[in-house]
PDB file of C-alpha atoms in Angstrom:
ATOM      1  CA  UNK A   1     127.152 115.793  90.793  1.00  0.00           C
ATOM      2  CA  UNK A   2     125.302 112.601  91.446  1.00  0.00           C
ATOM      3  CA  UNK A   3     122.519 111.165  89.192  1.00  0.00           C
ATOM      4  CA  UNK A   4     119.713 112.178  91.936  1.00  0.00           C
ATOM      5  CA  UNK A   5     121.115 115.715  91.462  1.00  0.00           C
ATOM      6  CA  UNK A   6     120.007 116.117  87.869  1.00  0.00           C
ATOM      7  CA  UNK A   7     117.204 113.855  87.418  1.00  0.00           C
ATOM      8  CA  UNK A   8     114.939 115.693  90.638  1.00  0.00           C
ATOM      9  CA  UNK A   9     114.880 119.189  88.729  1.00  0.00           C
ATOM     10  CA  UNK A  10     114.370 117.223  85.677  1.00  0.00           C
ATOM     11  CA  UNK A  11     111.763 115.024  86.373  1.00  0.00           C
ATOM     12  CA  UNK A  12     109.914 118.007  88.254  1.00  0.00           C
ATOM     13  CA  UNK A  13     110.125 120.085  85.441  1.00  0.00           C
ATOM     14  CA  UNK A  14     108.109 117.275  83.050  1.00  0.00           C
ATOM     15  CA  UNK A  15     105.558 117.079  86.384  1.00  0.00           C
ATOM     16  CA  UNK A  16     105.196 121.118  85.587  1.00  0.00           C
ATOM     17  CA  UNK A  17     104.899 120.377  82.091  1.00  0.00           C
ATOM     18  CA  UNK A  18     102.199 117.740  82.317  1.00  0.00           C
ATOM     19  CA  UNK A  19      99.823 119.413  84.763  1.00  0.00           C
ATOM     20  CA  UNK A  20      99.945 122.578  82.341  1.00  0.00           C
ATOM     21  CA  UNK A  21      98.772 120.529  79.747  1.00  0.00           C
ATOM     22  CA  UNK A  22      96.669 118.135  82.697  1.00  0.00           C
ATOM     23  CA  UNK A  23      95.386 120.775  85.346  1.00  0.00           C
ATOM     24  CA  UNK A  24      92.862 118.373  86.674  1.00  0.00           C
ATOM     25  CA  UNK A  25      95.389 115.761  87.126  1.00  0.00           C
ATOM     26  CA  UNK A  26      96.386 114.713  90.670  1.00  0.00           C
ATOM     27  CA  UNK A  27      99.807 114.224  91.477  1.00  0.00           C
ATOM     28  CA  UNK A  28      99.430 110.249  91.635  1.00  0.00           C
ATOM     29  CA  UNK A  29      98.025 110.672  87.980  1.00  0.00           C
ATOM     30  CA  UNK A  30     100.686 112.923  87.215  1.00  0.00           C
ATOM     31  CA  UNK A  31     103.077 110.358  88.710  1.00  0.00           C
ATOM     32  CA  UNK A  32     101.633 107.005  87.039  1.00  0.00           C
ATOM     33  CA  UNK A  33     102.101 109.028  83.458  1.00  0.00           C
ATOM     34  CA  UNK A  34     105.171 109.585  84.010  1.00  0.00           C
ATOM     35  CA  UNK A  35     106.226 106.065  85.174  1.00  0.00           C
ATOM     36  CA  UNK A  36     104.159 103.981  82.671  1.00  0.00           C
ATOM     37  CA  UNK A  37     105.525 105.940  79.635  1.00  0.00           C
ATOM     38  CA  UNK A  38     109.270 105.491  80.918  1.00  0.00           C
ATOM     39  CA  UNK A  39     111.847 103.765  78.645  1.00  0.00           C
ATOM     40  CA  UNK A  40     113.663 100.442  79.284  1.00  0.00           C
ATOM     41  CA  UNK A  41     116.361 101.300  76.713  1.00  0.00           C
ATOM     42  CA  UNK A  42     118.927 104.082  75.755  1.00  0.00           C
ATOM     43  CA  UNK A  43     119.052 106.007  72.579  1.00  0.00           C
ATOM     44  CA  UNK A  44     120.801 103.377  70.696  1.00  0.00           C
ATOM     45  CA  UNK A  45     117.671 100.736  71.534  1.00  0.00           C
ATOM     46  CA  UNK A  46     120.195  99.204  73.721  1.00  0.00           C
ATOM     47  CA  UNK A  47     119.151  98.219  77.582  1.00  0.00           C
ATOM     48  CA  UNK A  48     120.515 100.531  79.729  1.00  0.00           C
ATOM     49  CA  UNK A  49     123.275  99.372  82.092  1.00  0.00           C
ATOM     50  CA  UNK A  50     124.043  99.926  86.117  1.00  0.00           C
ATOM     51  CA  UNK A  51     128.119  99.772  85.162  1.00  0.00           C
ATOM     52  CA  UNK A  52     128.277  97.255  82.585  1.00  0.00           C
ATOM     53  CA  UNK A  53     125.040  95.134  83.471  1.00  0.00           C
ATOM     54  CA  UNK A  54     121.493  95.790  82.388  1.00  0.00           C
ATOM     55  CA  UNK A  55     120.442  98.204  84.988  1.00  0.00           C
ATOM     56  CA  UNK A  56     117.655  96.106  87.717  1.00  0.00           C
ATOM     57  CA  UNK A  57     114.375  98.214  89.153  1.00  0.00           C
ATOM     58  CA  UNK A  58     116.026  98.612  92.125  1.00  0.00           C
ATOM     59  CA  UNK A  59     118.781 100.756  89.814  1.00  0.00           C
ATOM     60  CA  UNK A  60     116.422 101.922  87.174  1.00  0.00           C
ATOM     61  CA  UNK A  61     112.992 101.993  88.959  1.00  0.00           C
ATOM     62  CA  UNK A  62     110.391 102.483  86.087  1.00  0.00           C
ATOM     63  CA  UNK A  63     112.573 103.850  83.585  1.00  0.00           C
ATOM     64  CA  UNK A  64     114.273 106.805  81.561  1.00  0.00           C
ATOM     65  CA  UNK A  65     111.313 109.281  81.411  1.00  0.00           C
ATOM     66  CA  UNK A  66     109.835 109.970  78.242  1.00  0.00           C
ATOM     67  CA  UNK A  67     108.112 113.330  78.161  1.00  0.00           C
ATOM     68  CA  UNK A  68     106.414 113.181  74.596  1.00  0.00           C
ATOM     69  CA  UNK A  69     104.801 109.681  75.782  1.00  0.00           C
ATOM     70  CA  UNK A  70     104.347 111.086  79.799  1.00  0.00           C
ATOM     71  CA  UNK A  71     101.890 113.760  78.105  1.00  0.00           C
ATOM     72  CA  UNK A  72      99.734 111.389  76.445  1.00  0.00           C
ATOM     73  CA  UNK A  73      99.618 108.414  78.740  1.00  0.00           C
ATOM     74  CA  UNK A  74      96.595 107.079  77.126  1.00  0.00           C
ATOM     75  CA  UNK A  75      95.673 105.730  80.640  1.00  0.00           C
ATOM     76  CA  UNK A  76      96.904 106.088  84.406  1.00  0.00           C
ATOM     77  CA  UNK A  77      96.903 104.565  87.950  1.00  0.00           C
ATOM     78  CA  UNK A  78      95.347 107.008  90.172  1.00  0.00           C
ATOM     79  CA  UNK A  79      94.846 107.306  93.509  1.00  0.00           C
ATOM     80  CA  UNK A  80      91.668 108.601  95.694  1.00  0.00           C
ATOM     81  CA  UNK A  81      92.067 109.638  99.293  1.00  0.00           C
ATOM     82  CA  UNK A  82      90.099 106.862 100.707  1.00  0.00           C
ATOM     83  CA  UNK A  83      92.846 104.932  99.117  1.00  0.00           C
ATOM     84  CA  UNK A  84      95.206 105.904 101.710  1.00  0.00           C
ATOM     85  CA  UNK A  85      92.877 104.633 104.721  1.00  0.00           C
ATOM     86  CA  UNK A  86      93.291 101.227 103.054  1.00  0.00           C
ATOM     87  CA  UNK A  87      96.528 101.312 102.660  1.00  0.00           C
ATOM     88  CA  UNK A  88      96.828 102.170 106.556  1.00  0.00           C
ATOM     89  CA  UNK A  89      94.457  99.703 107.442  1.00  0.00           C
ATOM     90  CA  UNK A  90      96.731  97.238 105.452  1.00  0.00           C
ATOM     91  CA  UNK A  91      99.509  98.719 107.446  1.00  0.00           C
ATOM     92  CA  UNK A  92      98.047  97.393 110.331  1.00  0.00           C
ATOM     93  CA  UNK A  93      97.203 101.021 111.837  1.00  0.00           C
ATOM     94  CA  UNK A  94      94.870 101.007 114.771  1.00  0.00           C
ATOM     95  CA  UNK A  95      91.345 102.918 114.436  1.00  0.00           C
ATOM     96  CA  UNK A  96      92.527 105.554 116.851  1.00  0.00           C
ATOM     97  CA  UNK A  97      95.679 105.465 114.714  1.00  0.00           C
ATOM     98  CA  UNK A  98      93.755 106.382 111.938  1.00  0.00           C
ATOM     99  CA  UNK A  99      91.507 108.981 113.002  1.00  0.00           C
ATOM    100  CA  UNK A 100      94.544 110.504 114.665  1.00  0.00           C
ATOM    101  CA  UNK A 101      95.581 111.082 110.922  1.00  0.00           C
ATOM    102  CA  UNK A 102      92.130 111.299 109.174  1.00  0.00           C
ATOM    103  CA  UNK A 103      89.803 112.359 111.504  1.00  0.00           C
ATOM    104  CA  UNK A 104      87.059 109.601 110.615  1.00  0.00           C
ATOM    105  CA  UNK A 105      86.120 106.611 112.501  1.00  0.00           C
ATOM    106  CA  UNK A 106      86.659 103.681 110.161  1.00  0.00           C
ATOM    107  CA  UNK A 107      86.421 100.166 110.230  1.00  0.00           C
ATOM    108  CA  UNK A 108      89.239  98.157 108.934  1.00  0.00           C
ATOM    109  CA  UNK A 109      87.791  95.274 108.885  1.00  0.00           C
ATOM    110  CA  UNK A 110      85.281  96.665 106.665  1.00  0.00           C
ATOM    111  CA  UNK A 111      87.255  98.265 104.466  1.00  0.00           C
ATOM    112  CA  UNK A 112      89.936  95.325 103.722  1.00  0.00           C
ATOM    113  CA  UNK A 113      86.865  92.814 103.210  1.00  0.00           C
ATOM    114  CA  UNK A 114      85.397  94.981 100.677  1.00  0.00           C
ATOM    115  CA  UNK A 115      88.502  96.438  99.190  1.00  0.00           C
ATOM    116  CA  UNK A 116      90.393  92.971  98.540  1.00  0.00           C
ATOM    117  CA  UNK A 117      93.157  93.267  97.305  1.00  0.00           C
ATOM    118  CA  UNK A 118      93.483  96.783  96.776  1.00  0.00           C
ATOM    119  CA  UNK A 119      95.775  99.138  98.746  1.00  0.00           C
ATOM    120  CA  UNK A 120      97.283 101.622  97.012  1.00  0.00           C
ATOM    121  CA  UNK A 121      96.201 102.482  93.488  1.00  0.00           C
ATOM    122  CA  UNK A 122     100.714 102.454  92.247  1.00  0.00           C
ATOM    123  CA  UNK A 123     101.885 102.335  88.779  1.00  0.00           C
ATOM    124  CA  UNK A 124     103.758  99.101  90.264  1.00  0.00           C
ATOM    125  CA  UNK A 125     103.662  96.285  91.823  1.00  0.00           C
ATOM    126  CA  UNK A 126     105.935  94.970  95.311  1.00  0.00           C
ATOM    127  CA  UNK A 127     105.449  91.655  96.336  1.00  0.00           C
ATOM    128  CA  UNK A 128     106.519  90.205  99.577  1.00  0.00           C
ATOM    129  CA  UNK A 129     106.424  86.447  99.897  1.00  0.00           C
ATOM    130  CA  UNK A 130     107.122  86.043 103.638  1.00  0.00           C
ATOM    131  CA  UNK A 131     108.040  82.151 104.717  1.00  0.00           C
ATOM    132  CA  UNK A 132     104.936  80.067 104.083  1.00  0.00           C
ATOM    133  CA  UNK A 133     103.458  82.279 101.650  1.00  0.00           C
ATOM    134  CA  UNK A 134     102.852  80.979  98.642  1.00  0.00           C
ATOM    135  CA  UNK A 135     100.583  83.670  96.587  1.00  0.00           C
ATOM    136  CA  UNK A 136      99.312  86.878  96.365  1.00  0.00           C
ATOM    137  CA  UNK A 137      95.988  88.600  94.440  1.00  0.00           C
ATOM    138  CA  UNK A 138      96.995  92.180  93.974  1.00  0.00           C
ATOM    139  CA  UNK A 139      94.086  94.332  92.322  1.00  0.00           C
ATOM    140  CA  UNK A 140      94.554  98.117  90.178  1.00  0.00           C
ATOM    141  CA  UNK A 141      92.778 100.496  88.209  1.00  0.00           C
ATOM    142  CA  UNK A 142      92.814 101.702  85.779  1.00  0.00           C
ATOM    143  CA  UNK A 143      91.444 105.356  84.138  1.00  0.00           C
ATOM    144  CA  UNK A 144      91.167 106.133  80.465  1.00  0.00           C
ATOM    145  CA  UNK A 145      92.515 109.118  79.331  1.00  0.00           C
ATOM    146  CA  UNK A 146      93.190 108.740  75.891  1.00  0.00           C
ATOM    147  CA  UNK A 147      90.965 107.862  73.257  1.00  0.00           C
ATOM    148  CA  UNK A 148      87.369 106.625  73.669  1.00  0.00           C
ATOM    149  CA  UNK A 149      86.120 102.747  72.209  1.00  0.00           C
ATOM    150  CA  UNK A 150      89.811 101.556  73.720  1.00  0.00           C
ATOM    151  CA  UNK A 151      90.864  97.816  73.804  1.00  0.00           C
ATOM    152  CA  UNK A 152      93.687  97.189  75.649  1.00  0.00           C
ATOM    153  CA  UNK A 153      95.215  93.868  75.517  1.00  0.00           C
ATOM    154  CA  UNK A 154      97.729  91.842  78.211  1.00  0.00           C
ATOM    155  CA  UNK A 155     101.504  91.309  77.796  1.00  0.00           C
ATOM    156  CA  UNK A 156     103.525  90.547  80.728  1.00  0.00           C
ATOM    157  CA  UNK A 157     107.070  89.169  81.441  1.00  0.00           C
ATOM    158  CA  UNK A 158     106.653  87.431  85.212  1.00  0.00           C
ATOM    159  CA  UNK A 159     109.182  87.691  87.267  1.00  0.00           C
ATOM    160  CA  UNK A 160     111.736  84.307  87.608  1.00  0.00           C
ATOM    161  CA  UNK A 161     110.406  81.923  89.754  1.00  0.00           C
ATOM    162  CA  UNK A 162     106.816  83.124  89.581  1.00  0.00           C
ATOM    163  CA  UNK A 163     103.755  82.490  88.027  1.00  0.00           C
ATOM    164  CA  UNK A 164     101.171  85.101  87.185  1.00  0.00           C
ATOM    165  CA  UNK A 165      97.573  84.540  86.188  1.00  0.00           C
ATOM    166  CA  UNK A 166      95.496  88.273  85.342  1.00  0.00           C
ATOM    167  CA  UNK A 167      91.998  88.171  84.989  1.00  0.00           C
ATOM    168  CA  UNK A 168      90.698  90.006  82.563  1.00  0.00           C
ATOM    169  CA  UNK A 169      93.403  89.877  80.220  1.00  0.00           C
ATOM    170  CA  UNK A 170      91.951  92.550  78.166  1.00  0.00           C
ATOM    171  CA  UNK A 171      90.247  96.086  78.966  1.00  0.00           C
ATOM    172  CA  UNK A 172      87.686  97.909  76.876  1.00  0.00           C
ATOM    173  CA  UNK A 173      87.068 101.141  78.436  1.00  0.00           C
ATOM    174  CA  UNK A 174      84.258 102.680  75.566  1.00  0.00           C
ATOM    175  CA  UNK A 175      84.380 106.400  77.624  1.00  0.00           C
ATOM    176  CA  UNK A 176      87.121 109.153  78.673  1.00  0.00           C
ATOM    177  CA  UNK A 177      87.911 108.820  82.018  1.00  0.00           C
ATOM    178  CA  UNK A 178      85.854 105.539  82.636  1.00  0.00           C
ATOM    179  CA  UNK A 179      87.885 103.333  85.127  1.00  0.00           C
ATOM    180  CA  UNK A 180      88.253  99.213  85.134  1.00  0.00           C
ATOM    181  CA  UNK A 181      89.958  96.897  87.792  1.00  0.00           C
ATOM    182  CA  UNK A 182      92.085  94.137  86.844  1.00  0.00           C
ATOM    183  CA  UNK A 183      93.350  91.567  89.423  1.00  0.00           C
ATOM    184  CA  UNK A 184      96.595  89.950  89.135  1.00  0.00           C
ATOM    185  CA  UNK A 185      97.525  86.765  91.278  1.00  0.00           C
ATOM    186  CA  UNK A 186     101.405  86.131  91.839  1.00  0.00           C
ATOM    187  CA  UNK A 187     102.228  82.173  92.841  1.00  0.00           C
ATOM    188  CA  UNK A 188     105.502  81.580  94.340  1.00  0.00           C
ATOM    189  CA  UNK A 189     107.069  78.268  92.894  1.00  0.00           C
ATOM    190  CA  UNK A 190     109.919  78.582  95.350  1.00  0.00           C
ATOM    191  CA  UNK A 191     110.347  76.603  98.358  1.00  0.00           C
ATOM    192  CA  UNK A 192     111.366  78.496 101.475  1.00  0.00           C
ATOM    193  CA  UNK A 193     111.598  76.040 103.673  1.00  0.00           C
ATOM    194  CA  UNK A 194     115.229  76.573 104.425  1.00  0.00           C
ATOM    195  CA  UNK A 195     116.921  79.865 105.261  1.00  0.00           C
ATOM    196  CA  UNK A 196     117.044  81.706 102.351  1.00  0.00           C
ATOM    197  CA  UNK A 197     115.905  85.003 100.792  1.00  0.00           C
ATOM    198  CA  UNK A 198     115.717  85.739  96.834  1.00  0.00           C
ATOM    199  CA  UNK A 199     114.531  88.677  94.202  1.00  0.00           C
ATOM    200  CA  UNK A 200     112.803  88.323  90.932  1.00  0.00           C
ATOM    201  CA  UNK A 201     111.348  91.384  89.123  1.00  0.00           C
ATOM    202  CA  UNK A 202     109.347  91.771  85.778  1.00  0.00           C
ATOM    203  CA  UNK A 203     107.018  93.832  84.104  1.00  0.00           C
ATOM    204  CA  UNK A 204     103.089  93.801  82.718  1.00  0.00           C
ATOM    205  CA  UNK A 205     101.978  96.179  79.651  1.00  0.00           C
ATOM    206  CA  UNK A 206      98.679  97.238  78.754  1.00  0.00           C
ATOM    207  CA  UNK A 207      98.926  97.256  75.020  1.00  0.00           C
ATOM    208  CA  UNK A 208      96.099  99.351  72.594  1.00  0.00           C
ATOM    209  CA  UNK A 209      95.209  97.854  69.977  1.00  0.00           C
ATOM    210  CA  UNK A 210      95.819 100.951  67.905  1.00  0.00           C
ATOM    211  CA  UNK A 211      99.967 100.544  68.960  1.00  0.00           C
ATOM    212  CA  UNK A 212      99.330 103.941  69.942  1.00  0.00           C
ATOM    213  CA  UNK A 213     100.164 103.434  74.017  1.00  0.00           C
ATOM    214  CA  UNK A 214     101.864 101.058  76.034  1.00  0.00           C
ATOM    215  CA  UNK A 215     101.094 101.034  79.635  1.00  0.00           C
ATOM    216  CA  UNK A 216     103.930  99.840  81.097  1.00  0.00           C
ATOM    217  CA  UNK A 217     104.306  98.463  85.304  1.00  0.00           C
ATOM    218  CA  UNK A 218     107.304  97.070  86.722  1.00  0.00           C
ATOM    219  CA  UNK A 219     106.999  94.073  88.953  1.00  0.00           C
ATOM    220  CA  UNK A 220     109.359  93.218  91.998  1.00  0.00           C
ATOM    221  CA  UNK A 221     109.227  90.237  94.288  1.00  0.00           C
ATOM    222  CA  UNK A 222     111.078  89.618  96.996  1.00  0.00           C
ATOM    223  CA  UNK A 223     111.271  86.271  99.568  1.00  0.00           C
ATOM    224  CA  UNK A 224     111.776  86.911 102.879  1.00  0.00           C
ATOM    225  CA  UNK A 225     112.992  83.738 105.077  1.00  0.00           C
ATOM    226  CA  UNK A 226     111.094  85.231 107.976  1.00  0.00           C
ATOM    227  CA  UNK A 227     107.410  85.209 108.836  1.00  0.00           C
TER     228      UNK A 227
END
């Protein structure tokens, strides 16, 4: 039985569990608790391995879930629909594309000048440096649902070869279900000007001051030698 096989009815079984105890929860919040709340290590506190090597995000992905933690986030990445129009218009869709799929005329154009930054609202973050790119601004949200008068403060391991800069570096969200952006800009200080491709991935934690939640996102990046 492969690994898939057990961990779908699993995982959907904790999805079950959480929007019992969550029925107003969409799916992406539903999602982003479960992913934020995962664990990096095994039972034994030790890092869990792909074979005998600590396990990557493209083996691991967010984690080993963590149901106690998955119910009680403390808060989530979620995701409205007109979040899914930017991310097409990022896509590059057309505006006949689009209403093809939405039925609304939209402007693109529009929509990426206001929304900067944002596509869709993930519990992660993929970065592409394609050749001649140098950096990235990547912008999230972020929705209280844990205690009110939160502070949440910044800890982040950038991926190698990368420097990160996230403005603000702490959140204060004084309401349930209030929601604050954060932008996070990714600088490249690799130089592709020869054929060559790479992958660096690391991770950035919301922390409460309390020590009650840890917010946890992992980070890929990936440079591509082509344009």
């Amino acid at each position: 039985m492969s690994g898939t096989s057990m961990a779908c009815p699993h995982v959907s079984g904790l999805a079950a569990l959480i929007h019992s105890a969550h029925p107003k929860w969409s799916p992406a919040a539903i999602k982003s608790a479960l992913m934020t709340t995962a664990d990096m290590t095994d039972h034994l506190g030790k890092p869990i391995l792909d074979g005998d090597k600590p396990a990557g995000l493209f083996a691991i992905g967010a984690g080993h879930v963590n149901p106690e933690r998955a119910i009680n986030p403390g808060l989530i990445y979620d995701i409205q629909p007109d979040d899914h129009i930017t991310h097409l218009c990022t896509l590059g869709y057309s505006r006949s594309d689009i209403f093809s799929i939405t039925h609304r005329n939209v402007s693109c154009h529009a929509i990426l000048q206001k929304n900067r930054g944002f596509s869709l609202n993930y519990p992660s973050f993929s970065v592409i440096f394609k050749k001649g790119e140098t950096r990235k601004m990547v912008r999230r949200r972020l929705t209280n649902v844990g205690k009110p008068n939160s502070i949440y403060s910044l800890e982040m391991k950038a991926p190698e070869g990368v420097s990160m800069r996230v403005r603000p570096r702490r959140l204060t969200f004084k309401h349930i279900n209030q929601t604050l952006s954060y932008k996070v800009w990714f600088i490249s200080k690799k130089r592709m000007d020869i054929k060559n491709s790479g992958f660096g991935q690391g991770r950035l934690t919301w922390v409460s001051m309390s020590g009650s939640y840890r917010v946890q996102s992992p980070i890929s990046v990936t440079w591509s030698s082509t344009k």
